[in-house]
Short mmCIF file of C-alpha atoms and ligand atoms in Angstrom, two decimals:
data_model
loop_
_atom_site.label_atom_id
_atom_site.label_comp_id
_atom_site.label_asym_id
_atom_site.label_seq_id
_atom_site.Cartn_x
_atom_site.Cartn_y
_atom_site.Cartn_z
CA MET A 1 14.88 -23.00 -39.82
CA ARG A 2 13.53 -26.35 -38.54
CA GLU A 3 11.34 -28.32 -40.99
CA SER A 4 8.11 -28.84 -39.10
CA ARG A 5 4.37 -28.59 -39.48
CA PHE A 6 2.34 -26.33 -37.26
CA THR A 7 -1.17 -27.07 -36.11
CA LEU A 8 -3.82 -24.56 -37.14
CA LEU A 9 -7.23 -23.76 -35.71
CA ASP A 10 -9.49 -21.60 -37.95
CA LEU A 11 -12.31 -19.73 -36.17
CA PHE A 12 -15.17 -18.14 -38.14
CA ALA A 13 -13.74 -20.26 -40.93
CA GLY A 14 -16.33 -19.48 -43.64
CA CYS A 15 -15.50 -21.31 -46.86
CA GLY A 16 -11.89 -21.55 -45.71
CA GLY A 17 -10.09 -18.70 -47.50
CA MET A 18 -7.75 -18.25 -44.57
CA THR A 19 -7.04 -21.98 -44.25
CA ARG A 20 -6.48 -22.22 -48.01
CA GLY A 21 -3.77 -19.57 -47.77
CA PHE A 22 -2.12 -21.10 -44.70
CA LEU A 23 -2.12 -24.64 -46.10
CA GLY A 24 -0.75 -23.26 -49.37
CA GLU A 25 2.33 -22.15 -47.47
CA GLY A 26 3.04 -25.82 -46.79
CA ASN A 27 4.00 -25.83 -43.11
CA PHE A 28 0.53 -25.93 -41.56
CA ILE A 29 -1.94 -28.68 -40.83
CA GLY A 30 -5.58 -27.97 -39.92
CA VAL A 31 -6.71 -29.51 -36.62
CA GLY A 32 -9.93 -27.62 -36.02
CA ALA A 33 -12.36 -25.11 -37.49
CA VAL A 34 -15.53 -23.39 -36.28
CA GLU A 35 -18.28 -22.04 -38.52
CA ILE A 36 -21.93 -21.38 -37.67
CA ASP A 37 -23.24 -21.35 -41.25
CA ARG A 38 -23.85 -24.97 -42.25
CA THR A 39 -23.26 -24.56 -45.97
CA ALA A 40 -20.04 -22.60 -45.41
CA ALA A 41 -18.95 -25.36 -43.03
CA ALA A 42 -19.79 -27.91 -45.75
CA THR A 43 -17.59 -25.99 -48.19
CA TYR A 44 -14.79 -25.92 -45.65
CA ALA A 45 -15.19 -29.68 -45.07
CA ALA A 46 -15.25 -30.49 -48.80
CA ASN A 47 -11.85 -28.84 -49.11
CA PHE A 48 -10.04 -29.52 -45.88
CA ASP A 49 -11.90 -31.99 -43.71
CA VAL A 50 -13.57 -34.58 -45.91
CA ASP A 51 -14.60 -36.73 -42.93
CA GLY A 52 -16.21 -33.70 -41.30
CA ARG A 53 -14.36 -34.60 -38.10
CA HIS A 54 -12.55 -31.46 -37.16
CA ILE A 55 -15.06 -28.82 -38.19
CA PHE A 56 -17.47 -27.65 -35.49
CA ALA A 57 -20.52 -26.46 -37.44
CA GLY A 58 -22.12 -24.28 -34.77
CA ASP A 59 -21.91 -21.16 -32.63
CA ILE A 60 -18.41 -20.55 -31.33
CA ALA A 61 -19.91 -19.98 -27.87
CA GLY A 62 -20.65 -23.74 -27.80
CA TYR A 63 -17.17 -24.75 -28.91
CA THR A 64 -15.75 -26.31 -25.78
CA ASP A 65 -13.73 -29.25 -27.07
CA VAL A 66 -10.80 -27.05 -28.09
CA PRO A 67 -7.74 -28.93 -29.41
CA ARG A 68 -4.19 -27.78 -28.77
CA ALA A 69 -2.86 -25.73 -31.66
CA ASP A 70 0.26 -23.75 -32.49
CA LEU A 71 -1.76 -21.06 -34.19
CA VAL A 72 -5.32 -19.75 -34.04
CA VAL A 73 -6.55 -17.68 -37.00
CA GLY A 74 -9.90 -16.00 -37.44
CA GLY A 75 -11.93 -13.10 -38.69
CA PRO A 76 -15.27 -12.60 -36.96
CA PRO A 77 -18.07 -11.12 -39.09
CA CYS A 78 -17.23 -7.58 -39.99
CA GLN A 79 -20.70 -6.00 -40.29
CA GLY A 80 -20.41 -4.55 -36.81
CA PHE A 81 -17.10 -2.89 -37.67
CA SER A 82 -17.50 -2.10 -41.33
CA ALA A 83 -18.24 1.40 -42.59
CA LEU A 84 -21.16 -0.19 -44.43
CA GLY A 85 -22.62 -1.76 -41.30
CA ARG A 86 -24.55 -0.04 -38.57
CA ARG A 87 -21.46 0.35 -36.39
CA ASP A 88 -23.54 -0.38 -33.32
CA PRO A 89 -21.13 -1.01 -30.43
CA ALA A 90 -23.76 -3.18 -28.70
CA ASP A 91 -23.96 -5.47 -31.75
CA ALA A 92 -23.54 -9.03 -30.44
CA ARG A 93 -21.20 -9.76 -33.33
CA ASN A 94 -18.70 -7.30 -31.88
CA GLN A 95 -18.43 -9.51 -28.81
CA LEU A 96 -17.30 -12.46 -30.88
CA TRP A 97 -13.68 -11.41 -30.54
CA ARG A 98 -14.01 -12.35 -26.84
CA GLU A 99 -14.75 -15.91 -27.91
CA PHE A 100 -11.68 -15.69 -30.12
CA VAL A 101 -9.60 -14.74 -27.08
CA ARG A 102 -11.06 -17.63 -25.07
CA VAL A 103 -10.17 -20.18 -27.75
CA VAL A 104 -6.65 -18.77 -28.13
CA ARG A 105 -6.18 -19.34 -24.39
CA GLU A 106 -7.77 -22.79 -24.27
CA SER A 107 -5.78 -24.02 -27.29
CA ASP A 108 -2.54 -22.93 -25.68
CA ALA A 109 -1.58 -21.35 -29.02
CA ARG A 110 1.82 -19.74 -29.44
CA MET A 111 0.52 -17.25 -31.97
CA PHE A 112 -2.75 -15.89 -33.31
CA VAL A 113 -3.80 -14.01 -36.43
CA PHE A 114 -6.94 -11.88 -36.21
CA GLU A 115 -8.24 -10.55 -39.53
CA ASN A 116 -10.81 -7.84 -40.08
CA VAL A 117 -11.94 -4.92 -42.20
CA ASP A 118 -9.75 -1.87 -42.62
CA ARG A 119 -11.73 0.24 -40.17
CA PHE A 120 -11.53 -2.37 -37.41
CA ALA A 121 -8.31 -0.62 -36.33
CA LYS A 122 -10.42 2.42 -35.40
CA THR A 123 -12.99 0.60 -33.25
CA PRO A 124 -13.23 0.20 -29.47
CA GLU A 125 -13.05 -3.57 -30.02
CA PHE A 126 -9.60 -3.18 -31.53
CA GLN A 127 -8.45 -1.26 -28.45
CA LEU A 128 -9.92 -3.98 -26.23
CA LEU A 129 -8.17 -6.70 -28.21
CA ARG A 130 -4.86 -4.93 -27.76
CA GLN A 131 -5.52 -4.34 -24.06
CA THR A 132 -6.26 -8.04 -23.71
CA ALA A 133 -2.74 -8.66 -24.96
CA SER A 134 -1.20 -6.09 -22.63
CA GLU A 135 0.21 -6.41 -19.13
CA ASP A 136 -2.96 -7.16 -17.13
CA GLY A 137 -5.00 -8.75 -19.91
CA GLU A 138 -6.08 -12.34 -20.48
CA LEU A 139 -3.46 -12.72 -23.21
CA ALA A 140 -0.76 -10.85 -21.29
CA ASP A 141 1.99 -13.14 -22.53
CA PHE A 142 1.28 -12.17 -26.15
CA ASP A 143 2.71 -9.17 -27.98
CA THR A 144 0.68 -7.78 -30.85
CA GLN A 145 1.61 -6.27 -34.19
CA VAL A 146 -0.85 -4.63 -36.53
CA PHE A 147 -0.56 -4.67 -40.31
CA ARG A 148 -2.74 -2.90 -42.84
CA LEU A 149 -2.47 -5.00 -45.98
CA ASN A 150 -3.92 -4.68 -49.46
CA ALA A 151 -4.67 -8.04 -51.13
CA ALA A 152 -3.63 -6.56 -54.51
CA ASP A 153 -0.08 -6.17 -53.19
CA TYR A 154 0.09 -9.96 -52.79
CA GLY A 155 -1.03 -10.94 -56.28
CA THR A 156 -4.82 -10.95 -55.77
CA PRO A 157 -6.73 -9.27 -58.62
CA GLN A 158 -8.61 -7.11 -56.10
CA LYS A 159 -7.99 -4.00 -54.00
CA ARG A 160 -9.09 -5.19 -50.58
CA ILE A 161 -7.54 -3.64 -47.50
CA ARG A 162 -7.57 -5.63 -44.30
CA THR A 163 -6.38 -5.12 -40.74
CA ILE A 164 -4.31 -8.08 -39.56
CA VAL A 165 -3.41 -8.34 -35.88
CA VAL A 166 -0.66 -10.86 -35.20
CA GLY A 167 -0.31 -11.94 -31.57
CA SER A 168 2.77 -13.85 -30.51
CA ARG A 169 4.30 -15.38 -27.40
CA VAL A 170 7.43 -16.32 -29.33
CA GLY A 171 8.65 -13.05 -30.76
CA PRO A 172 7.65 -10.64 -33.53
CA VAL A 173 7.11 -11.40 -37.21
CA ASP A 174 8.38 -9.48 -40.21
CA GLU A 175 5.88 -7.44 -42.22
CA PRO A 176 4.55 -9.75 -44.98
CA ARG A 177 6.58 -9.00 -48.11
CA GLN A 178 4.67 -7.34 -50.89
CA THR A 179 5.10 -9.01 -54.32
CA HIS A 180 3.00 -6.66 -56.47
CA ALA A 181 2.44 -2.90 -56.66
CA LYS A 182 0.31 -0.38 -58.53
CA THR A 183 3.52 0.92 -60.07
CA PRO A 184 5.88 -2.01 -60.73
CA GLY A 185 9.58 -1.71 -60.10
CA GLY A 186 12.51 -3.52 -58.52
CA ASP A 187 11.28 -7.01 -57.73
CA LEU A 188 7.64 -5.91 -57.58
CA ASP A 189 5.29 -6.97 -60.39
CA ARG A 190 2.39 -4.86 -61.52
CA TRP A 191 -0.94 -5.52 -59.76
CA VAL A 192 -2.82 -8.40 -61.41
CA GLY A 193 -5.71 -7.08 -63.52
CA LEU A 194 -8.92 -8.82 -64.52
CA ARG A 195 -7.80 -9.68 -68.07
CA GLU A 196 -4.94 -11.73 -66.66
CA ALA A 197 -7.12 -13.26 -63.95
CA PHE A 198 -10.09 -14.23 -66.15
CA LEU A 199 -8.51 -14.95 -69.51
CA GLU A 200 -4.94 -15.98 -68.86
CA GLY A 201 -5.31 -18.19 -65.76
CA PRO A 202 -5.56 -22.00 -65.67
CA VAL A 203 -9.36 -21.74 -66.06
CA VAL A 204 -10.48 -19.34 -68.78
CA LEU A 205 -13.72 -17.62 -67.81
CA GLU A 206 -15.27 -16.57 -71.11
CA PRO A 207 -17.17 -13.27 -71.03
CA GLU A 208 -20.13 -14.88 -72.83
CA VAL A 209 -22.24 -16.82 -70.30
CA ARG A 210 -25.74 -18.25 -70.73
CA GLU A 211 -26.16 -20.73 -67.87
CA THR A 212 -28.06 -19.41 -64.84
CA TRP A 213 -28.33 -22.55 -62.69
CA LEU A 214 -25.89 -24.54 -60.64
CA PRO A 215 -25.74 -28.21 -61.65
CA GLU A 216 -28.22 -30.43 -59.80
CA SER A 217 -26.19 -32.20 -57.18
CA LEU A 218 -26.38 -32.79 -53.44
CA VAL A 219 -23.77 -33.71 -50.90
CA GLU A 220 -24.33 -35.03 -47.39
CA PHE A 221 -22.80 -32.99 -44.61
CA GLN A 222 -23.32 -33.97 -40.97
CA GLY A 223 -26.70 -35.55 -41.74
CA HIS A 224 -27.97 -32.79 -44.07
CA ASP A 225 -28.27 -32.69 -47.87
CA ILE A 226 -26.61 -29.58 -49.23
CA PRO A 227 -26.23 -28.43 -52.85
CA GLY A 228 -22.74 -29.33 -54.03
CA THR A 229 -19.99 -30.17 -54.45
CA PHE A 230 -19.27 -27.64 -57.21
CA LYS A 231 -16.12 -26.81 -59.09
CA LEU A 232 -15.05 -23.31 -60.07
CA ARG A 233 -16.32 -23.82 -63.62
CA ASP A 234 -19.78 -24.80 -62.31
CA LEU A 235 -19.95 -21.34 -60.72
CA HIS A 236 -19.55 -19.51 -64.04
CA ILE A 237 -23.26 -18.71 -64.15
CA THR A 238 -25.19 -15.52 -64.67
CA ARG A 239 -28.69 -14.23 -63.84
CA ASN A 240 -31.72 -13.28 -65.87
CA TYR A 241 -31.69 -9.50 -66.00
CA ASP A 242 -34.71 -7.51 -67.13
CA LEU A 243 -34.41 -5.51 -70.32
CA ILE A 244 -34.31 -2.09 -68.68
CA SER A 245 -31.42 -3.20 -66.47
CA GLU A 246 -29.46 -4.39 -69.50
CA VAL A 247 -30.17 -1.08 -71.25
CA ARG A 248 -28.79 0.76 -68.21
CA TYR A 249 -25.67 -1.42 -68.02
CA ALA A 250 -25.04 -0.85 -71.74
CA HIS A 251 -24.56 2.87 -71.06
CA ILE A 252 -21.81 2.33 -68.51
CA ALA A 253 -18.24 2.27 -69.77
CA PRO A 254 -15.32 0.77 -67.80
CA GLY A 255 -14.53 2.87 -64.73
CA LYS A 256 -17.91 4.67 -64.94
CA GLY A 257 -21.04 4.28 -62.86
CA ARG A 258 -24.60 5.36 -62.35
CA PHE A 259 -23.79 9.08 -62.70
CA ASP A 260 -23.08 8.37 -66.37
CA LEU A 261 -26.62 7.21 -67.10
CA PRO A 262 -28.82 9.56 -69.11
CA ASP A 263 -31.45 11.23 -66.99
CA GLU A 264 -34.31 9.14 -68.34
CA LEU A 265 -32.56 5.94 -67.22
CA GLN A 266 -31.83 7.08 -63.66
CA TYR A 267 -33.82 5.20 -61.05
CA PRO A 268 -36.44 7.63 -59.67
CA CYS A 269 -35.07 7.21 -56.13
CA TRP A 270 -31.56 8.14 -57.36
CA ARG A 271 -32.51 11.40 -59.01
CA ARG A 272 -32.54 13.16 -55.64
CA HIS A 273 -29.08 11.78 -54.74
CA THR A 274 -26.59 13.35 -57.05
CA ARG A 275 -23.59 12.63 -54.83
CA GLY A 276 -22.07 9.68 -52.97
CA ALA A 277 -22.04 5.94 -53.72
CA GLY A 278 -20.18 6.48 -57.01
CA ASP A 279 -19.50 2.75 -57.28
CA VAL A 280 -23.19 1.94 -57.71
CA LEU A 281 -23.75 0.37 -61.13
CA GLY A 282 -20.02 0.70 -61.68
CA ARG A 283 -18.16 -1.16 -64.38
CA LEU A 284 -14.82 -2.82 -63.68
CA GLN A 285 -11.75 -2.35 -65.88
CA TRP A 286 -9.88 -5.10 -67.73
CA ASP A 287 -6.40 -4.02 -66.78
CA GLU A 288 -7.03 -3.10 -63.15
CA PRO A 289 -7.73 -5.26 -60.12
CA ALA A 290 -11.40 -5.31 -59.03
CA VAL A 291 -12.62 -3.14 -56.18
CA THR A 292 -13.49 -4.94 -52.92
CA ILE A 293 -15.90 -7.77 -53.60
CA ARG A 294 -18.81 -8.08 -51.20
CA THR A 295 -21.47 -10.71 -50.67
CA GLU A 296 -23.87 -9.19 -53.24
CA PHE A 297 -21.39 -8.89 -56.11
CA PHE A 298 -24.00 -10.44 -58.39
CA ARG A 299 -26.17 -7.29 -58.13
CA PRO A 300 -24.76 -4.37 -60.18
CA GLU A 301 -26.93 -1.98 -58.15
CA LYS A 302 -24.80 -2.83 -55.09
CA GLY A 303 -21.39 -1.67 -56.29
CA ARG A 304 -18.76 -1.75 -59.03
CA PHE A 305 -19.48 -5.27 -60.17
CA LEU A 306 -20.24 -5.02 -63.93
CA HIS A 307 -18.04 -7.19 -66.14
CA PRO A 308 -15.20 -5.17 -67.72
CA GLN A 309 -15.96 -6.09 -71.37
CA TRP A 310 -17.39 -2.97 -73.03
CA GLU A 311 -16.75 -1.32 -76.35
CA ASN A 312 -18.73 1.70 -77.37
CA GLY A 313 -21.48 0.40 -79.62
CA GLY A 314 -19.65 -2.92 -79.95
CA ASP A 315 -18.82 -5.96 -77.93
CA GLN A 316 -20.43 -5.50 -74.51
CA VAL A 317 -21.09 -7.83 -71.61
CA ASN A 318 -23.96 -6.40 -69.65
CA ARG A 319 -23.99 -8.47 -66.49
CA ALA A 320 -22.39 -8.56 -63.05
CA LEU A 321 -19.48 -10.84 -62.27
CA THR A 322 -20.33 -14.53 -62.18
CA HIS A 323 -19.67 -16.46 -58.98
CA ALA A 324 -16.62 -18.04 -60.65
CA GLU A 325 -15.22 -14.62 -61.57
CA ALA A 326 -15.84 -13.33 -58.04
CA ALA A 327 -14.06 -16.37 -56.57
CA VAL A 328 -11.08 -15.71 -58.85
CA VAL A 329 -11.13 -12.03 -57.85
CA GLN A 330 -10.86 -13.29 -54.26
CA GLY A 331 -7.78 -15.31 -55.22
CA PHE A 332 -9.35 -18.80 -55.26
CA ASP A 333 -8.27 -21.18 -57.99
CA ASP A 334 -9.90 -24.28 -59.42
CA ARG A 335 -8.74 -26.50 -56.54
CA HIS A 336 -11.36 -24.97 -54.25
CA LEU A 337 -14.74 -26.77 -54.11
CA TRP A 338 -18.01 -25.12 -53.14
CA CYS A 339 -21.30 -26.11 -51.45
CA GLY A 340 -24.58 -24.22 -51.07
CA THR A 341 -27.15 -22.33 -53.10
CA LYS A 342 -26.14 -19.44 -55.36
CA ALA A 343 -26.83 -16.89 -52.62
CA GLU A 344 -25.03 -18.95 -49.97
CA ILE A 345 -21.95 -19.43 -52.13
CA ALA A 346 -21.93 -15.71 -52.97
CA ARG A 347 -21.87 -14.98 -49.22
CA GLN A 348 -19.00 -17.40 -48.70
CA ILE A 349 -17.02 -15.82 -51.54
CA GLY A 350 -17.69 -12.22 -50.47
CA ASN A 351 -16.75 -12.93 -46.85
CA ALA A 352 -13.51 -14.77 -47.52
CA VAL A 353 -9.97 -13.72 -46.82
CA PRO A 354 -8.15 -13.85 -50.16
CA PRO A 355 -5.91 -16.94 -49.98
CA PRO A 356 -2.88 -15.12 -51.49
CA LEU A 357 -3.09 -12.51 -48.71
CA ALA A 358 -3.47 -15.23 -46.06
CA ARG A 359 -0.52 -17.07 -47.57
CA ALA A 360 1.73 -14.00 -47.29
CA VAL A 361 0.84 -13.76 -43.59
CA ALA A 362 1.34 -17.53 -43.20
CA HIS A 363 4.87 -17.16 -44.55
CA VAL A 364 6.05 -14.77 -41.82
CA VAL A 365 4.12 -16.64 -39.11
CA ALA A 366 5.68 -19.98 -40.12
CA ALA A 367 9.13 -18.39 -40.05
CA ARG A 368 8.56 -17.23 -36.47
CA LEU A 369 7.05 -20.53 -35.29
CA ALA A 370 10.01 -22.41 -36.75
CA SER A 371 12.68 -20.19 -35.22
C1 SAM B 1 -15.77 -12.81 -42.40
S1 SAM B 1 -16.36 -14.44 -42.44
C2 SAM B 1 -14.88 -15.35 -42.29
C3 SAM B 1 -14.27 -15.76 -43.58
C4 SAM B 1 -13.14 -16.75 -43.46
N1 SAM B 1 -12.10 -16.32 -42.55
C5 SAM B 1 -12.52 -17.05 -44.83
O1 SAM B 1 -11.37 -16.72 -45.04
O2 SAM B 1 -13.21 -17.61 -45.69
C6 SAM B 1 -17.05 -14.63 -40.84
C7 SAM B 1 -17.69 -15.99 -40.60
O3 SAM B 1 -18.06 -16.11 -39.23
C8 SAM B 1 -19.22 -16.93 -39.17
N2 SAM B 1 -19.86 -16.73 -37.85
C9 SAM B 1 -20.65 -15.69 -37.48
N3 SAM B 1 -21.05 -15.81 -36.21
C10 SAM B 1 -20.50 -16.96 -35.75
C11 SAM B 1 -20.57 -17.64 -34.51
N4 SAM B 1 -21.27 -17.14 -33.49
N5 SAM B 1 -19.89 -18.79 -34.38
C12 SAM B 1 -19.18 -19.31 -35.42
N6 SAM B 1 -19.09 -18.71 -36.63
C13 SAM B 1 -19.75 -17.55 -36.80
C14 SAM B 1 -20.04 -16.46 -40.34
O4 SAM B 1 -21.01 -17.43 -40.73
C15 SAM B 1 -18.97 -16.19 -41.41
O5 SAM B 1 -18.81 -17.29 -42.25
#
């Protein structure tokens, strides 16, 4: 294999989870990124583009100065595709993949990696993307491969299944090699659980947290003052919960959820719904990976986001994950810096591609580009 570095263009870059994984592989160099959300773009810049020169902080439709790149990666917003979204085919966000195709063409890329939610593979947009890369399409010289990958299989402490479409003009890639499994064996380690991730990593995230505010600090990004730059430890902050919420959380053991609340503690609106949404008010488990983290992980009412520490009548932590814990669940380490308010950073974390998953894809892509 030739020793070379490949140029990378990251579209819908968010806080840069995808770029973090690709740069971690060592053979890639970022030459461009596009992100409409200014604070996410500031986070990206703080990590990968300190001069703010190669990030285009705007709508991809206005991105015309496209550099040449070996590889274009990107994951447009998933709300239009996700089972949780409205699944409206007319949703303008579903058209964003067309912009992706345009940039792939204009950059003269040899390969592309398109990332999205699991159910993307069942949408009309997925069919269109594949048609685009078929005989008469705009990307006719590309062949596509589709992988359905679980971030937990690549050492991320989270079960998060993603559809990855790899397009190539230079031949196929191997399936990214799994390093971890639910049941270990051979050269596969056991999935990373939360105990290992929070308590045995380079930054220990103590269960006991009192701080609720980010430090007061501003950073200038393209003429705007933005909260930041924050380190992982700065994000280990909680919220002020009301007493009744804490009483509810105290009833929920690891692996359990709102169905385990006594009747008098059920929310009135829930009483009528005795089925579905079993993850609501769910508590995570110390020795399992987390479930899929979303942008509102800090609200226990939105999913299985309660901290795993719970002993019956004993030591209990009755709060949702902190931002730092959620970032670690997404596979970020303490090298990654963050910009934005608490809600903005939560969105960046929840939207990211786990860097370890991106890195596994980067490995097979780099091998093909180098061949
Ligand atoms: C799923 S997130 C991508 C996460 C990113 N790949 C990562 O690994 O961190 C999608 C991103 O697309 C951005 N976005 C949405 N519409 C856009 C547009 N029209 N132009 C550029 N970026 C857009 C959103 O702000 C969001 O950060």
